[in-house]
mmCIF file of C-alpha atoms in Angstrom:
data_model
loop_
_atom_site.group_PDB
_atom_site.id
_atom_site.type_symbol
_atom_site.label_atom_id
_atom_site.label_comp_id
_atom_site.label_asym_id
_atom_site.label_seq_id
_atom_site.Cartn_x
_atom_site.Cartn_y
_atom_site.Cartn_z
ATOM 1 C CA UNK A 1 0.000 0.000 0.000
ATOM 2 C CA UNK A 2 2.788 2.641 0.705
ATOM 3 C CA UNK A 3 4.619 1.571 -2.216
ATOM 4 C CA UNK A 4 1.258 2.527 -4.272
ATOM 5 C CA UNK A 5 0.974 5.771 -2.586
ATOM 6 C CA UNK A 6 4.473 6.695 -3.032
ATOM 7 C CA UNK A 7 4.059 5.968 -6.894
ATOM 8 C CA UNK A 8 0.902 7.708 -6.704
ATOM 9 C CA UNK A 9 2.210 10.522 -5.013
ATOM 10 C CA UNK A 10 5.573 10.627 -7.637
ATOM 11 C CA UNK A 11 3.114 10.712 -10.373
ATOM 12 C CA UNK A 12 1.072 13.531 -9.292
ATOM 13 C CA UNK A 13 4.565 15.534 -8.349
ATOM 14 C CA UNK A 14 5.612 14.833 -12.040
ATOM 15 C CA UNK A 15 2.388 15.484 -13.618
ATOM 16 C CA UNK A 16 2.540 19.022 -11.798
ATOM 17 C CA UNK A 17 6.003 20.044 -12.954
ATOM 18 C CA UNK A 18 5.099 19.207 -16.684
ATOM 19 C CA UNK A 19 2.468 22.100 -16.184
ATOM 20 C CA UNK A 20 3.880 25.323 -18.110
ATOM 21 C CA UNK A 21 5.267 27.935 -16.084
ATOM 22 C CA UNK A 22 2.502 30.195 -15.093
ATOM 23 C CA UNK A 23 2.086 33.123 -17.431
ATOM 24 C CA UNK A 24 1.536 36.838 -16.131
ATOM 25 C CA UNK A 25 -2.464 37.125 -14.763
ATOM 26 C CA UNK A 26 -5.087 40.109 -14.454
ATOM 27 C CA UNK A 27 -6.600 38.962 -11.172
ATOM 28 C CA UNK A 28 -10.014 41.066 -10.172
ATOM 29 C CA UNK A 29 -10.661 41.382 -6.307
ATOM 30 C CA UNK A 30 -14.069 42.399 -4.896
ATOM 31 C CA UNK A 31 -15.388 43.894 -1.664
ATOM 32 C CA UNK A 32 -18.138 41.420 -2.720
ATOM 33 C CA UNK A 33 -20.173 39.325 -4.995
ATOM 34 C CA UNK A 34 -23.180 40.033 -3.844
ATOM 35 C CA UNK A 35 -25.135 43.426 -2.771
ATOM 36 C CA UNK A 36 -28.339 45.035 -2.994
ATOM 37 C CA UNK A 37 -29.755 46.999 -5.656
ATOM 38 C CA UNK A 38 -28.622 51.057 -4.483
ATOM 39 C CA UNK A 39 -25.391 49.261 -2.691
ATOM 40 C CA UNK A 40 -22.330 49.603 -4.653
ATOM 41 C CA UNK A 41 -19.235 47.111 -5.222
ATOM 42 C CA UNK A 42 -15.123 47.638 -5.330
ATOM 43 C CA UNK A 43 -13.612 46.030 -8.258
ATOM 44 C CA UNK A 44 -9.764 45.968 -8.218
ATOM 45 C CA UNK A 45 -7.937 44.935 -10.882
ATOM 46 C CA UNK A 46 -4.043 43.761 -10.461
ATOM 47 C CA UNK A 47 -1.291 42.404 -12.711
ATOM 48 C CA UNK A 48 0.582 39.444 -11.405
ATOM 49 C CA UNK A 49 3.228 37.322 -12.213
ATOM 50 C CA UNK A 50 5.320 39.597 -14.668
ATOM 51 C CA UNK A 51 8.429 37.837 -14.011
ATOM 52 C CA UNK A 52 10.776 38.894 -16.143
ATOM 53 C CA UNK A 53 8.763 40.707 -18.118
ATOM 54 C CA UNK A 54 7.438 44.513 -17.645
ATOM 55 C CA UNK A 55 4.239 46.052 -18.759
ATOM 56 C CA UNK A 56 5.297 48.850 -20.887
ATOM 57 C CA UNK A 57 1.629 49.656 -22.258
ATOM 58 C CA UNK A 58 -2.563 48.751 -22.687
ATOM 59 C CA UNK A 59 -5.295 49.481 -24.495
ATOM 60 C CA UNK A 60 -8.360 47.643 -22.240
ATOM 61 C CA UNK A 61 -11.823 47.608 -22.408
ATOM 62 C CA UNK A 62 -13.557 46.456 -19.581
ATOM 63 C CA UNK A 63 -17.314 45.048 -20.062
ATOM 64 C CA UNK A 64 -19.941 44.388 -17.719
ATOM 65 C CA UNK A 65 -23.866 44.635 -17.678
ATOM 66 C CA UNK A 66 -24.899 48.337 -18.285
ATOM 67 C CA UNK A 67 -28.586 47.761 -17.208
ATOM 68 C CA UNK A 68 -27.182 46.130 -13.928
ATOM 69 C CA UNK A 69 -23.609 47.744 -12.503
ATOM 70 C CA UNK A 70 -23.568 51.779 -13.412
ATOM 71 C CA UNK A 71 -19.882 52.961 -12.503
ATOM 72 C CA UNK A 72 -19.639 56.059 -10.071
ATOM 73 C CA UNK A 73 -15.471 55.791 -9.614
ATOM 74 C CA UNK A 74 -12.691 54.900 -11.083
ATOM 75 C CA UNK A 75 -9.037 55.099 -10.461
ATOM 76 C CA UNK A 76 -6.571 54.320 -12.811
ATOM 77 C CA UNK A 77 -3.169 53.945 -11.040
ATOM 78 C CA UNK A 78 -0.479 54.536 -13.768
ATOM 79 C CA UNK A 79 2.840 55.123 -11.080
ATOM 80 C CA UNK A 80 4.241 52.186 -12.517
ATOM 81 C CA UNK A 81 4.852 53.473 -15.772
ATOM 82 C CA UNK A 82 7.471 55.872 -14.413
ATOM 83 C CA UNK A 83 7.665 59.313 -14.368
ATOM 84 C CA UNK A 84 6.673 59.916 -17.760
ATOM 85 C CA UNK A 85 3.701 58.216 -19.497
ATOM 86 C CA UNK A 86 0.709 58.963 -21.929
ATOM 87 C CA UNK A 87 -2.792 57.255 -20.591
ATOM 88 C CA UNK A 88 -6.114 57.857 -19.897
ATOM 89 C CA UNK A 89 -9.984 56.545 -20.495
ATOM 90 C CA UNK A 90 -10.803 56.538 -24.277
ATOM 91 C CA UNK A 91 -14.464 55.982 -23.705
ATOM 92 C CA UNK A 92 -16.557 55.465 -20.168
ATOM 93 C CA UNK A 93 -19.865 53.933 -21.675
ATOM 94 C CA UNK A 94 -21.453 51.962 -18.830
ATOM 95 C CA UNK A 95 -20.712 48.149 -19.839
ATOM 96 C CA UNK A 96 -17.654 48.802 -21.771
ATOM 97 C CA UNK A 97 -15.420 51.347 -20.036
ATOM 98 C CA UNK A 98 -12.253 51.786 -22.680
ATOM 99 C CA UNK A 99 -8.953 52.394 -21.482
ATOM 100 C CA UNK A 100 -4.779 53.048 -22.695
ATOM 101 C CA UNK A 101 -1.389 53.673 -21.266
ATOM 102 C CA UNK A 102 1.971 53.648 -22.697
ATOM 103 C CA UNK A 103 5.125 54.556 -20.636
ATOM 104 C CA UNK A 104 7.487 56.675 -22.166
ATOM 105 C CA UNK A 105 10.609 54.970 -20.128
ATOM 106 C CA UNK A 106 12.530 52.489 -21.987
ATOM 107 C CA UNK A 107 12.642 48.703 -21.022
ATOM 108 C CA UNK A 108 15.670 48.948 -18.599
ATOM 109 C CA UNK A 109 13.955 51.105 -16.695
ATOM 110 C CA UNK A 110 10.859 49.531 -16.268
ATOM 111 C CA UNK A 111 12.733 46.165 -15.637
ATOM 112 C CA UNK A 112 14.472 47.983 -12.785
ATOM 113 C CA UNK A 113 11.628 49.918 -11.025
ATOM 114 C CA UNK A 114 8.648 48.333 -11.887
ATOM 115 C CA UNK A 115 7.486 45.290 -9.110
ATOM 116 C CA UNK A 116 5.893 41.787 -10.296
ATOM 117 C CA UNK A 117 2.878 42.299 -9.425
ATOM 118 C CA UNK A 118 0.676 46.032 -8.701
ATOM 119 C CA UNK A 119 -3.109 47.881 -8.760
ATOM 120 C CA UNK A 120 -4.149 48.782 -12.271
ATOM 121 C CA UNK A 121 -7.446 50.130 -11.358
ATOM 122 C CA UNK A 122 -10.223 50.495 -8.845
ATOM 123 C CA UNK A 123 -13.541 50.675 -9.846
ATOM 124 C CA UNK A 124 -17.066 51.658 -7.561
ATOM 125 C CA UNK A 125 -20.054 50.583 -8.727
ATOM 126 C CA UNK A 126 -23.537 50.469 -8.008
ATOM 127 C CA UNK A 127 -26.539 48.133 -8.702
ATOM 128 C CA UNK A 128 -28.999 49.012 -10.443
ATOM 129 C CA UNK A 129 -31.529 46.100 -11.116
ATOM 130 C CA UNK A 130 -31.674 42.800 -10.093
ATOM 131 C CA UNK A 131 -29.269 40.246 -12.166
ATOM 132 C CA UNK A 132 -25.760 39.312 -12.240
ATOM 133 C CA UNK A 133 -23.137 40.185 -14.814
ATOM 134 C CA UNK A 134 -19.399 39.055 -15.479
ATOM 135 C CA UNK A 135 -16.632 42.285 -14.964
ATOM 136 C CA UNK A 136 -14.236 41.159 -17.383
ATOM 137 C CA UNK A 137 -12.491 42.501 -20.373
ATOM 138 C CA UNK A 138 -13.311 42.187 -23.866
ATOM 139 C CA UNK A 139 -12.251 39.722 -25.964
ATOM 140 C CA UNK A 140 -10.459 41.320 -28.792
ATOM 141 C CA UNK A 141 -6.314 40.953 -28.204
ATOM 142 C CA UNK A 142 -5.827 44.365 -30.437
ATOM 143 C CA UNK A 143 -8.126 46.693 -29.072
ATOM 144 C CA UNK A 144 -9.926 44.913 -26.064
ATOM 145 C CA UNK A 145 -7.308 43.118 -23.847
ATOM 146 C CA UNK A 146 -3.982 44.011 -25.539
ATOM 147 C CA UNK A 147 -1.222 43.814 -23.233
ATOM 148 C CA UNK A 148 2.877 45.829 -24.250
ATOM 149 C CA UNK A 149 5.862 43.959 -22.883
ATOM 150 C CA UNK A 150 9.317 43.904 -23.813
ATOM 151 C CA UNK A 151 10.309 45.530 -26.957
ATOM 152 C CA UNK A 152 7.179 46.707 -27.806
ATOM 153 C CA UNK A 153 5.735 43.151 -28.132
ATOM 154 C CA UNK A 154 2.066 41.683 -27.300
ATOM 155 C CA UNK A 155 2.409 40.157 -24.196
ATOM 156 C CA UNK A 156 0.496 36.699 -23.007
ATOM 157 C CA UNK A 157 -1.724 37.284 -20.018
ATOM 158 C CA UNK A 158 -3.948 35.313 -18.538
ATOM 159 C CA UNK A 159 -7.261 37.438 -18.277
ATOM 160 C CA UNK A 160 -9.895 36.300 -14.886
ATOM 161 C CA UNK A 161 -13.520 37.153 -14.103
ATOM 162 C CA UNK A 162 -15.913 38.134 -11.200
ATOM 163 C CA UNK A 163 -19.345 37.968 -10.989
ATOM 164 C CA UNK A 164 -21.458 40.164 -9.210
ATOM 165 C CA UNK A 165 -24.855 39.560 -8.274
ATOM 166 C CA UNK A 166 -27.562 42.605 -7.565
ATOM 167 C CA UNK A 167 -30.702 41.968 -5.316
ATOM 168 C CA UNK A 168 -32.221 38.801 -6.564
ATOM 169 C CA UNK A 169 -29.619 37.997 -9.117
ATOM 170 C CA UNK A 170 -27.329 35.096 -8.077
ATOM 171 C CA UNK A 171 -24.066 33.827 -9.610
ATOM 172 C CA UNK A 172 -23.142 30.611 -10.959
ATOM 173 C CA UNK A 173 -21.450 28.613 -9.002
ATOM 174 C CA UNK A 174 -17.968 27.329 -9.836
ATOM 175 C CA UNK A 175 -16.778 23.809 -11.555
ATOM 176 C CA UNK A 176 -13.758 22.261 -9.507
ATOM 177 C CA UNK A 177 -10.212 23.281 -10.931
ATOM 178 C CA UNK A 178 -8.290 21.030 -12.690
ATOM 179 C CA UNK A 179 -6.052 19.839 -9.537
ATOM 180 C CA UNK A 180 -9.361 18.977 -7.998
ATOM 181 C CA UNK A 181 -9.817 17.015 -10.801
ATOM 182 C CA UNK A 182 -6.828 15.408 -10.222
ATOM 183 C CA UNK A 183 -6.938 14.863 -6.178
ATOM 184 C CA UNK A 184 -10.449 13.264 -7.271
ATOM 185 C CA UNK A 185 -8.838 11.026 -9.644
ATOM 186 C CA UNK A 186 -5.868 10.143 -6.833
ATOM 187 C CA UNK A 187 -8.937 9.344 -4.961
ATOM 188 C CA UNK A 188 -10.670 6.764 -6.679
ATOM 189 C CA UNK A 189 -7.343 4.787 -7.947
ATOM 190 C CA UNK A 190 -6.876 4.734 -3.860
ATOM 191 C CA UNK A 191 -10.106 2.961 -3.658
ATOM 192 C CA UNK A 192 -9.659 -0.347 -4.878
ATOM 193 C CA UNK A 193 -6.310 -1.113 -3.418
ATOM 194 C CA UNK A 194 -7.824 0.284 -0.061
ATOM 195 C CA UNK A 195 -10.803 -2.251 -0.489
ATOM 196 C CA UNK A 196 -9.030 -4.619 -1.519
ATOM 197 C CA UNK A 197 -6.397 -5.027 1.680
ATOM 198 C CA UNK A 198 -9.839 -4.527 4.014
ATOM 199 C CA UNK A 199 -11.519 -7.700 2.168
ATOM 200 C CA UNK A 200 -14.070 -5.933 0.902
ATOM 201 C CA UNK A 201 -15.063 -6.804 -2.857
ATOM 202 C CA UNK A 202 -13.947 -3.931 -4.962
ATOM 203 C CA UNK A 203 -17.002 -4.890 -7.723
#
């Protein structure tokens, strides 16, 4: 039996480190999921994981349910760009609220004084109807979610979601990750070989 969990266990260890490293993210945080309609919500919106990469520019649209979230702030933090930038909102339309910034530092610069991971933006909003809607950005990589690295270049980022629900609206509620998944399948080879050494039939 410990001979089977060790294997077990070293397959699980290898099938982990196969995994590609993990890629810079835009992570939303809320104050909460859930509030009533005339309540408003916090949406903060981070980059993570830049590694050795810097975020040198963005042109972002971020989309959401008009008829349920209207936005009263926003904060765009752009101290990260250095001391001399260009951004700004190209268009606030409730439900898709358009945004850029470029930094006019060079890469060295940024790769020196810019930190792994920091606050893009803070958003308040309030509800205005029952429902839910996904905060999220658009799905367009040139105009919607584009992300500047090094050398001018597109950068890979992994883009995440929150749902907020207003009044009687309700969210859906999660599937189990993929290393759930896999502690579920762990599980069930265990079962057999456990059965098995108590006498019971496996079947």
């Amino acid at each position: 039996m410990k001979k089977m969990l060790l294997s077990l266990a070293l397959a699980a260890a290898g099938l982990v480190s196969t995994l590609p490293a993990q890629a810079a993210a835009l992570v939303f945080s809320a104050t909460s999921t859930h509030i009533n309609v005339g309540d408003s919500v916090t949406i903060e919106a981070k980059i993570t994981g830049l590694g050795a990469q810097v975020l040198s520019a963005y042109d972002l649209n971020f989309i959401y349910s008009g008829s349920v979230l209207n936005w009263f702030s926003i904060s765009q933090n752009l101290a990260s760009f250095g001391p001399d930038y260009i951004g700004g909102a190209a268009d606030l339309t409730d439900g898709n609220l358009d945004f850029y910034a470029n930094s006019l530092m060079d890469d060295a610069y940024l790769m020196a004084n810019q930190p792994d991971e920091f606050l893009l933006f803070s958003f308040t909003l309030n509800g205005m109807m029952n429902g839910s809607t996904m905060f999220t950005l658009g799905g367009d990589p040139d105009f919607e979610r584009n992300f500047v690295g090094l050398e001018f270049q597109t950068m890979d980022v992994d883009v995440g979601s929150i749902c907020i629900a207003v009044g009687d609206g309700a969210c859906a509620v999660p599937e189990p990750g993929s290393y759930g998944l896999v502690g579920l399948a762990l599980a069930g080879a265990l079962v057999p070989a456990w059965r098995r050494r108590s006498g019971r039939p496996a079947n």
